[in-house]
Amino acid sequence: MEQGESIREACIREYREETGIYLKNPKLKGIFTMVIKEQEQIVSEWMMFTFFAEQFDGENVPYSEEGKLEWHPMETIHQLPMAPGDYHILDYALKGSDIMYGTFIYTKDFELLSYRLDPS
């Protein structure tokens, strides 16, 4: 996030910078705490905010600094490689109606140790 920016503004800006697409009316779907532990010690912790949008303007760029960008059918996203907890986050973002809260605890190699989800 940039100084003075809301999480919604950051979502719109970051998405446009990385994809070329301007999101219209993104809805907050999740607030998650991500924790990295090494030998029972917390070595890193951050927050992740998940948004969902159905309307947009613009054309996506095929590549960005983040890598190759591709569209995938919603029914196949669970086949894509991602951190194990992300499957839970995406599932709720696509199917849930309110905001989901949760905590995911990983090893430094992103092995999921535990998670807790708390629907609103």
Short mmCIF file of C-alpha atoms in Angstrom, two decimals:
data_model
loop_
_atom_site.label_atom_id
_atom_site.label_comp_id
_atom_site.label_asym_id
_atom_site.label_seq_id
_atom_site.Cartn_x
_atom_site.Cartn_y
_atom_site.Cartn_z
CA MET A 1 0.00 0.00 0.00
CA GLU A 2 1.12 3.49 -0.67
CA GLN A 3 1.01 6.20 1.98
CA GLY A 4 -2.54 7.43 2.58
CA GLU A 5 -4.07 4.70 0.41
CA SER A 6 -7.02 2.55 1.51
CA ILE A 7 -6.87 -1.21 1.01
CA ARG A 8 -9.55 -0.90 -1.71
CA GLU A 9 -7.57 1.81 -3.52
CA ALA A 10 -4.44 -0.34 -3.24
CA CYS A 11 -6.32 -3.30 -4.72
CA ILE A 12 -7.48 -1.29 -7.73
CA ARG A 13 -4.07 0.33 -8.29
CA GLU A 14 -2.03 -2.87 -7.87
CA TYR A 15 -4.33 -4.87 -10.12
CA ARG A 16 -4.12 -2.23 -12.85
CA GLU A 17 -0.33 -1.94 -12.55
CA GLU A 18 0.18 -5.70 -12.76
CA THR A 19 -2.50 -6.62 -15.33
CA GLY A 20 -3.54 -3.52 -17.29
CA ILE A 21 -7.13 -4.04 -16.07
CA TYR A 22 -9.11 -1.48 -14.05
CA LEU A 23 -11.38 -3.23 -11.52
CA LYS A 24 -14.82 -1.73 -10.99
CA ASN A 25 -16.33 -1.96 -7.53
CA PRO A 26 -14.16 -4.68 -5.97
CA LYS A 27 -15.73 -6.19 -2.85
CA LEU A 28 -13.71 -7.14 0.22
CA LYS A 29 -14.10 -10.91 0.72
CA GLY A 30 -11.42 -11.79 3.24
CA ILE A 31 -8.98 -10.52 5.85
CA PHE A 32 -6.26 -13.01 6.69
CA THR A 33 -3.22 -13.16 8.92
CA MET A 34 -0.30 -15.09 7.43
CA VAL A 35 2.31 -16.40 9.85
CA ILE A 36 5.65 -18.05 9.09
CA LYS A 37 7.11 -20.16 11.88
CA GLU A 38 10.52 -21.71 12.22
CA GLN A 39 11.08 -24.02 15.20
CA GLU A 40 7.96 -22.69 16.95
CA GLN A 41 9.17 -19.08 16.59
CA ILE A 42 7.28 -16.58 14.46
CA VAL A 43 9.76 -15.25 11.90
CA SER A 44 7.34 -13.34 9.67
CA GLU A 45 3.75 -12.16 9.80
CA TRP A 46 1.60 -10.12 7.44
CA MET A 47 -2.00 -9.36 6.55
CA MET A 48 -3.66 -10.31 3.28
CA PHE A 49 -6.85 -8.69 2.01
CA THR A 50 -8.83 -10.58 -0.63
CA PHE A 51 -11.18 -8.82 -3.04
CA PHE A 52 -13.62 -10.05 -5.67
CA ALA A 53 -14.74 -8.10 -8.74
CA GLU A 54 -16.95 -9.06 -11.65
CA GLN A 55 -16.74 -5.84 -13.67
CA PHE A 56 -13.64 -4.31 -15.22
CA ASP A 57 -12.28 -2.18 -18.05
CA GLY A 58 -9.17 -2.64 -20.13
CA GLU A 59 -7.17 -5.40 -21.74
CA ASN A 60 -4.84 -7.59 -19.74
CA VAL A 61 -1.16 -7.62 -20.55
CA PRO A 62 0.31 -11.09 -21.27
CA TYR A 63 3.33 -10.60 -18.99
CA SER A 64 4.20 -8.49 -15.96
CA GLU A 65 7.02 -8.36 -13.42
CA GLU A 66 5.01 -10.99 -11.52
CA GLY A 67 5.18 -13.44 -14.45
CA LYS A 68 2.96 -14.72 -17.26
CA LEU A 69 -0.70 -13.76 -16.86
CA GLU A 70 -3.43 -16.16 -17.93
CA TRP A 71 -7.20 -16.43 -17.53
CA HIS A 72 -8.47 -19.74 -16.15
CA PRO A 73 -12.03 -21.06 -15.88
CA MET A 74 -13.25 -20.78 -12.28
CA GLU A 75 -13.86 -24.52 -12.09
CA THR A 76 -10.16 -25.25 -12.79
CA ILE A 77 -8.44 -22.84 -10.40
CA HIS A 78 -8.07 -25.52 -7.72
CA GLN A 79 -5.73 -27.34 -10.10
CA LEU A 80 -3.28 -24.43 -10.21
CA PRO A 81 -0.13 -24.41 -8.06
CA MET A 82 -0.47 -22.16 -5.01
CA ALA A 83 0.10 -22.11 -1.27
CA PRO A 84 -2.24 -24.68 0.37
CA GLY A 85 -4.22 -22.07 2.31
CA ASP A 86 -4.95 -20.13 -0.87
CA TYR A 87 -7.34 -22.87 -2.00
CA HIS A 88 -9.53 -22.10 1.03
CA ILE A 89 -9.32 -18.37 0.39
CA LEU A 90 -10.25 -18.67 -3.29
CA ASP A 91 -13.08 -21.07 -2.57
CA TYR A 92 -14.65 -18.60 -0.14
CA ALA A 93 -13.99 -15.57 -2.38
CA LEU A 94 -15.91 -17.28 -5.18
CA LYS A 95 -18.73 -18.83 -3.16
CA GLY A 96 -19.08 -16.94 0.13
CA SER A 97 -21.37 -13.99 0.64
CA ASP A 98 -19.80 -12.10 3.55
CA ILE A 99 -16.25 -11.36 4.71
CA MET A 100 -14.13 -14.30 5.88
CA TYR A 101 -11.48 -13.85 8.56
CA GLY A 102 -8.69 -16.32 9.10
CA THR A 103 -5.18 -17.18 10.14
CA PHE A 104 -2.79 -19.43 8.24
CA ILE A 105 0.41 -20.73 9.81
CA TYR A 106 3.16 -21.98 7.48
CA THR A 107 6.74 -23.18 7.65
CA LYS A 108 9.34 -21.05 5.86
CA ASP A 109 8.88 -23.43 2.88
CA PHE A 110 5.12 -22.73 2.88
CA GLU A 111 4.05 -26.07 4.26
CA LEU A 112 0.69 -25.39 5.89
CA LEU A 113 0.93 -26.21 9.60
CA SER A 114 -2.55 -25.07 10.62
CA TYR A 115 -5.31 -22.66 9.77
CA ARG A 116 -8.44 -21.21 11.31
CA LEU A 117 -11.33 -19.67 9.37
CA ASP A 118 -13.95 -17.48 10.99
CA PRO A 119 -16.85 -16.51 8.72
CA SER A 120 -18.59 -13.27 9.63
#
